[in-house]
Tab-separated table of C-alpha atoms in Angstrom:
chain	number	residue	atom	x	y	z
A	522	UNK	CA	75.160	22.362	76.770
A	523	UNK	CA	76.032	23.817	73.482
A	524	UNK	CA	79.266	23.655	72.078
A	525	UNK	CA	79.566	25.717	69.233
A	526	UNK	CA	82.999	26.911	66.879
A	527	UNK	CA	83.575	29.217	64.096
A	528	UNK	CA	86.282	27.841	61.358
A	529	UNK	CA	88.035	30.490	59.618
A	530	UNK	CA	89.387	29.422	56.619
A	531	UNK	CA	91.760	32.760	54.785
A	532	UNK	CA	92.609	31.248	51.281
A	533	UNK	CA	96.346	32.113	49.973
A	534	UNK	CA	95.002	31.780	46.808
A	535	UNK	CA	92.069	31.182	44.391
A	536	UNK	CA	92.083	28.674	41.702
A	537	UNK	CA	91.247	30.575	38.119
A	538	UNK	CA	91.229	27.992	35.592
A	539	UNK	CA	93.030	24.732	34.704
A	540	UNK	CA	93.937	22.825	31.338
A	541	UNK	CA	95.459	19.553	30.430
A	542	UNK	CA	97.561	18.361	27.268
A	543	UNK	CA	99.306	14.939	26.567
A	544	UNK	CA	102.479	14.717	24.136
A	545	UNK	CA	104.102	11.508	22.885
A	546	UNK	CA	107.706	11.504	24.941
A	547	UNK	CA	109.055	10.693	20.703
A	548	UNK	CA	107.971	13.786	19.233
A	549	UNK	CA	110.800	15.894	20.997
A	550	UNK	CA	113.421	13.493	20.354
A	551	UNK	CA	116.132	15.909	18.470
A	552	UNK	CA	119.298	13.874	17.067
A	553	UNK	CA	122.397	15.385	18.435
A	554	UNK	CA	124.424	14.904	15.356
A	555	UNK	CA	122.339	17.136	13.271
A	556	UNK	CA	120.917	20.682	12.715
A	557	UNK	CA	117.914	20.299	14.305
A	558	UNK	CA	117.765	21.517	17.777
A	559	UNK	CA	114.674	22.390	20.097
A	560	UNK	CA	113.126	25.267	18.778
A	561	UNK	CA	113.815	28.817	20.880
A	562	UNK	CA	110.417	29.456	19.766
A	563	UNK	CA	108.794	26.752	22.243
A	564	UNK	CA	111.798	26.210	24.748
A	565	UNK	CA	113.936	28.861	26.837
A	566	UNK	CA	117.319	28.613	26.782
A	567	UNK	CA	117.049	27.474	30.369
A	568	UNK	CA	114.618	24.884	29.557
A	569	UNK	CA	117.000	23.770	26.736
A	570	UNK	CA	120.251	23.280	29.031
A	571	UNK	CA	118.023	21.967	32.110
A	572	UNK	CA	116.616	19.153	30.058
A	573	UNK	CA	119.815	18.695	28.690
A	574	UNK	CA	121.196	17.455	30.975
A	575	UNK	CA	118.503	15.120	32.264
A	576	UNK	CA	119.099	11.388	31.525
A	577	UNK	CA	115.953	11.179	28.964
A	578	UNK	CA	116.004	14.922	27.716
A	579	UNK	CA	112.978	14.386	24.912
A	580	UNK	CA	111.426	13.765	28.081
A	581	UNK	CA	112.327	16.831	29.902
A	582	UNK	CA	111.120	18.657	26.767
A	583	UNK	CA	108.032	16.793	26.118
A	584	UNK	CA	106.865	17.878	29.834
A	585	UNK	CA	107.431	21.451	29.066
A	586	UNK	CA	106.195	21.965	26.339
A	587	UNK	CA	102.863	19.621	27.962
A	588	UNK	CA	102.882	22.198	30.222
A	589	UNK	CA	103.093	25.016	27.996
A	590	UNK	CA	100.243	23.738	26.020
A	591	UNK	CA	98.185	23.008	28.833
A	592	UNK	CA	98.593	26.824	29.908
A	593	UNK	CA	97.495	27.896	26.687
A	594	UNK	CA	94.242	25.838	27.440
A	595	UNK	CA	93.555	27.564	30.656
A	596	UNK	CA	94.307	30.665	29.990
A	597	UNK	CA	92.125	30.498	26.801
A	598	UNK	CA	94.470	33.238	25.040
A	599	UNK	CA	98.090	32.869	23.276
A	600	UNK	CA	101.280	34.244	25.018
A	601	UNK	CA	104.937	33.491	24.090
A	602	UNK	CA	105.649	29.745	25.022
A	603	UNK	CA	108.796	31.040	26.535
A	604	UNK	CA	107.043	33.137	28.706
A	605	UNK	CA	106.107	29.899	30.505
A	606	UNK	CA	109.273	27.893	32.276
A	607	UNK	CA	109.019	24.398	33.708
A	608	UNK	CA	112.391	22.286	34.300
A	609	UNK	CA	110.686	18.922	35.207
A	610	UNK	CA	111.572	16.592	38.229
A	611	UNK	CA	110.303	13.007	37.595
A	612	UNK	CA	110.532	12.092	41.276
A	613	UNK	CA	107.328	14.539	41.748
A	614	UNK	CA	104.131	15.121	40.557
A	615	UNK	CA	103.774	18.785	41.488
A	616	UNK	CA	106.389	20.758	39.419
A	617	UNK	CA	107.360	24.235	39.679
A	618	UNK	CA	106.308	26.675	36.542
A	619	UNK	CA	107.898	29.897	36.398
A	620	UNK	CA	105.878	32.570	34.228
A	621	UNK	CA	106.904	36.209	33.689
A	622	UNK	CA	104.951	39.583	34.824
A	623	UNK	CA	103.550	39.801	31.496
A	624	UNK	CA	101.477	36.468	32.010
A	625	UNK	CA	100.562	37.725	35.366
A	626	UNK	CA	99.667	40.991	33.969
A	627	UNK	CA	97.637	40.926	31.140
A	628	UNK	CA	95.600	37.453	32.481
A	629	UNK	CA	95.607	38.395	35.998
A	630	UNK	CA	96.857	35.597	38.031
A	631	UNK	CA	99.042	35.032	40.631
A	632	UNK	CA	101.295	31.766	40.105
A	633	UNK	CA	101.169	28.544	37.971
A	634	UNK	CA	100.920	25.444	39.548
A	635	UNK	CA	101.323	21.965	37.111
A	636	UNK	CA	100.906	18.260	37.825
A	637	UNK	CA	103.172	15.822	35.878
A	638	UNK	CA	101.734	12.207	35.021
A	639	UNK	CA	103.035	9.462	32.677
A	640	UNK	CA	99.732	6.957	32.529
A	641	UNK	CA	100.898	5.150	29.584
A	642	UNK	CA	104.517	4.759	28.488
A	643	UNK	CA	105.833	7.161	26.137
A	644	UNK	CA	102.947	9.492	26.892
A	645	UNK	CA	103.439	12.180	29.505
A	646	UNK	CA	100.657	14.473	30.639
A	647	UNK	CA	100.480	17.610	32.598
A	648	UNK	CA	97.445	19.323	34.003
A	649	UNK	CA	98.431	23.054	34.675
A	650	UNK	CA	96.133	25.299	37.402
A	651	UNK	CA	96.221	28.634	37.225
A	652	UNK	CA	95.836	31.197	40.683
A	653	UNK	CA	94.782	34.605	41.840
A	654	UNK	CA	95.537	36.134	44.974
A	655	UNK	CA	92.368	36.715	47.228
B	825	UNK	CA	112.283	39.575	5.212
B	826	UNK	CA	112.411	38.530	1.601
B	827	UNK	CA	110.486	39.665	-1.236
B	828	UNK	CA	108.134	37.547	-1.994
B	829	UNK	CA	107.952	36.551	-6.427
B	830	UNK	CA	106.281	33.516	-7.613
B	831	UNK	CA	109.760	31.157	-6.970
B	832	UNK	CA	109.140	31.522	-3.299
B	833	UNK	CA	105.526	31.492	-3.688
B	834	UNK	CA	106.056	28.004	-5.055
B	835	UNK	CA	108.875	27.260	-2.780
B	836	UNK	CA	106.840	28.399	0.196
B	837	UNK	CA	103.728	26.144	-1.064
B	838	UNK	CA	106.632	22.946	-1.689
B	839	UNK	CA	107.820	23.386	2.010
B	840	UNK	CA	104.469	23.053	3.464
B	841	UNK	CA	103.558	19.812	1.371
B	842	UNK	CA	107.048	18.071	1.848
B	843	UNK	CA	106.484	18.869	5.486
B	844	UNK	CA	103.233	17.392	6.323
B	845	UNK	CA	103.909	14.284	4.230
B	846	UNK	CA	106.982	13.571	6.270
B	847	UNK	CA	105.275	14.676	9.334
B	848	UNK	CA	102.099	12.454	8.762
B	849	UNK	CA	103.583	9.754	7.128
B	850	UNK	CA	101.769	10.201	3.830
B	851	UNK	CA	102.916	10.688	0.017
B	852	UNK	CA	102.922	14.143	-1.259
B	853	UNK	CA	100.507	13.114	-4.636
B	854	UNK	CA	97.924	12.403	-1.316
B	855	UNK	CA	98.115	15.748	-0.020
B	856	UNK	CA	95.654	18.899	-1.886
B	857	UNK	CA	95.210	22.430	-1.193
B	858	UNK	CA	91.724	21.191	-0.057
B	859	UNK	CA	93.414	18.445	2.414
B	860	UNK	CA	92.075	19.186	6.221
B	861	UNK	CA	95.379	19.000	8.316
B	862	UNK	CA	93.786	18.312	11.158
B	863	UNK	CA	90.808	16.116	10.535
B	864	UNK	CA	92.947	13.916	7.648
B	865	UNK	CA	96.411	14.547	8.872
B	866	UNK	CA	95.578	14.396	11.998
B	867	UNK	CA	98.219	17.731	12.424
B	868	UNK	CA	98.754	19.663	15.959
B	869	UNK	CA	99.827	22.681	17.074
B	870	UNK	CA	103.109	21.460	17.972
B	871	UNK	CA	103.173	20.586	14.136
B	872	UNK	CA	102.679	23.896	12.956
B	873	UNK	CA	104.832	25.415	15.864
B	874	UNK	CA	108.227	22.977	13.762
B	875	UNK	CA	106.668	24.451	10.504
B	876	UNK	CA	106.837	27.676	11.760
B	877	UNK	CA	110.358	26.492	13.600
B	878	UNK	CA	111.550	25.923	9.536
B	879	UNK	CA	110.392	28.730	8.165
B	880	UNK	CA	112.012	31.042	10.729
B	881	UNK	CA	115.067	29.704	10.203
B	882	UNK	CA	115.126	28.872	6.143
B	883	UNK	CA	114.000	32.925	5.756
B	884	UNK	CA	115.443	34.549	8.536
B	885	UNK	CA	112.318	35.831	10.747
B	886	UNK	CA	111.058	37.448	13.706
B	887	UNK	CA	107.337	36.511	14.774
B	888	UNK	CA	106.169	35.822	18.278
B	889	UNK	CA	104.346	32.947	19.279
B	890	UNK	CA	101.487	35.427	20.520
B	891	UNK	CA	101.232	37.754	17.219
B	892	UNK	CA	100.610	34.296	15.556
B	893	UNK	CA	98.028	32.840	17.922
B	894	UNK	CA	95.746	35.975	17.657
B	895	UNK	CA	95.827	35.621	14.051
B	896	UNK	CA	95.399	32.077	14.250
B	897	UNK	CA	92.442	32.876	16.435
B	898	UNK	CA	90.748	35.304	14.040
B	899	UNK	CA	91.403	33.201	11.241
B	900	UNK	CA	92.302	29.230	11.628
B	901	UNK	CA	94.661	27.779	9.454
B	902	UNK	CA	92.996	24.188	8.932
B	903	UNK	CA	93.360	23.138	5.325
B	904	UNK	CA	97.016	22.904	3.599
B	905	UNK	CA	96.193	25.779	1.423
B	906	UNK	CA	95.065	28.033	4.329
B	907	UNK	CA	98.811	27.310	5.909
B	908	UNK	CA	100.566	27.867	3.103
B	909	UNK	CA	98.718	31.534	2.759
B	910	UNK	CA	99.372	31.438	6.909
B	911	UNK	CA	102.831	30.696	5.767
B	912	UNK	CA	103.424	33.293	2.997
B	913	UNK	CA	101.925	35.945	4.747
B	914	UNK	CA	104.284	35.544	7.706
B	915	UNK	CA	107.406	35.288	5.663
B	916	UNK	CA	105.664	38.501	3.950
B	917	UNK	CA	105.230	40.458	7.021
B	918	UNK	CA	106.580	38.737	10.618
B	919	UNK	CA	104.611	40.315	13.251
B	920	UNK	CA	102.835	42.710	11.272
B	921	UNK	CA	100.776	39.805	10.104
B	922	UNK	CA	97.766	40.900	13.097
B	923	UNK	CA	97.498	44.184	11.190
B	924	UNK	CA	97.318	42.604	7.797
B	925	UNK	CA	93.809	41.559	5.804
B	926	UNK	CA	95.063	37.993	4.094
């Protein structure tokens, strides 16, 4: 007797590239007395208020802008950080990245997927994949 | 954007040394026009992105992040004299540094 099957497997979506980039948690810590501020260069206003309001914001901002970064790696070609949104959740390791037709345009991808890890204290990292549609 | 005469030449080229000496933790009589930022200072991008961050602010500009990396790509900015030309030519012409021979 011979038993056979055929397994059908439709992807939703095909991996493109990936990157990675580590920040110290330090480096984004902006003194709320003074002038400085996060810079609207790197960080949307959304990302801005979001991490905010978090209870560690240099935190919040370090893992954007990791994330940020680590786009830049995998998509081998600048773009305007703030065409690149991530408001992190520290429960999670998958985190949701938001990125604007123009990154899905002119690089050709689909959606932005990012992994959040702290391995060391003070040290976040975030590997960032990037997808196509089939 | 300003006109650009030797006093913000100078000012321009000050800015850039005070910066990476607080930045890197080094004193300014240290720091040459020669002086790798990266392989000495061990500098970042996320360095030159609060240089840039300054710059915008002190002289009032408008420069995207992109405009700036394909320059950057065509023509790295990795010794302190290199970013303060990177830095002078931006204040000199914002985004219409990608169509500009420095």
């Amino acid at each position: 007797m011979t038993i056979s099957s055929t397994w059908k497997f439709e992807a939703q979506e095909i991996l493109v590239s990936c990157g990675i980039d580590s920040e110290r948690i330090s480096r984004f810590e902006f003194p709320r007395n003074q002038l400085q501020a996060p810079s609207p260069l790197i960080f949307s206003s959304a990302e801005i208020h979001y991490c905010a309001s978090l209870p560690d914001p240099a935190k919040g901002l370090c893992a954007a802008f990791c994330c940020k970064e680590a786009l830049f790696k995998a998509l081998g070609t600048p773009y305007n950080l703030c065409d690149c949104e991530m408001e992190p959740c520290f429960a999670q390791e998958e985190q949701n990245v938001r990125i604007t037709e123009i990154i899905r345009t002119e690089n050709k991808i689909h959606s932005v997927t990012a992994l959040l890890k702290e391995f060391v204290p003070d040290e976040l990292t975030v590997v960032v994949y990037t997808w196509r549609l089939p | 954007m300003p006109e650009i005469d030797l006093s913000i030449e100078n000012e321009i080229k000050q800015l850039v040394y005070n910066f990476f000496a607080e930045e890197c933790s080094v004193d300014p009589e240290q720091i040459n026009d020669a002086t790798n930022i990266i392989t000495e200072l061990e500098g970042d991008s996320l360095m030159l992105l609060s240089l840039l961050e300054i710059v915008r602010k002190k002289y009032g500009l408008s420069i995207e992040l992109k405009t700036l990396g394909k320059h950057l790509m065509r023509k790295p900015a990795e010794s302190i004299q290199q970013v303060v030309t990177l830095t002078l030519a931006i204040v000199k012409h914002g985004d219409n540094i990608i169509n500009v021979e420095i």
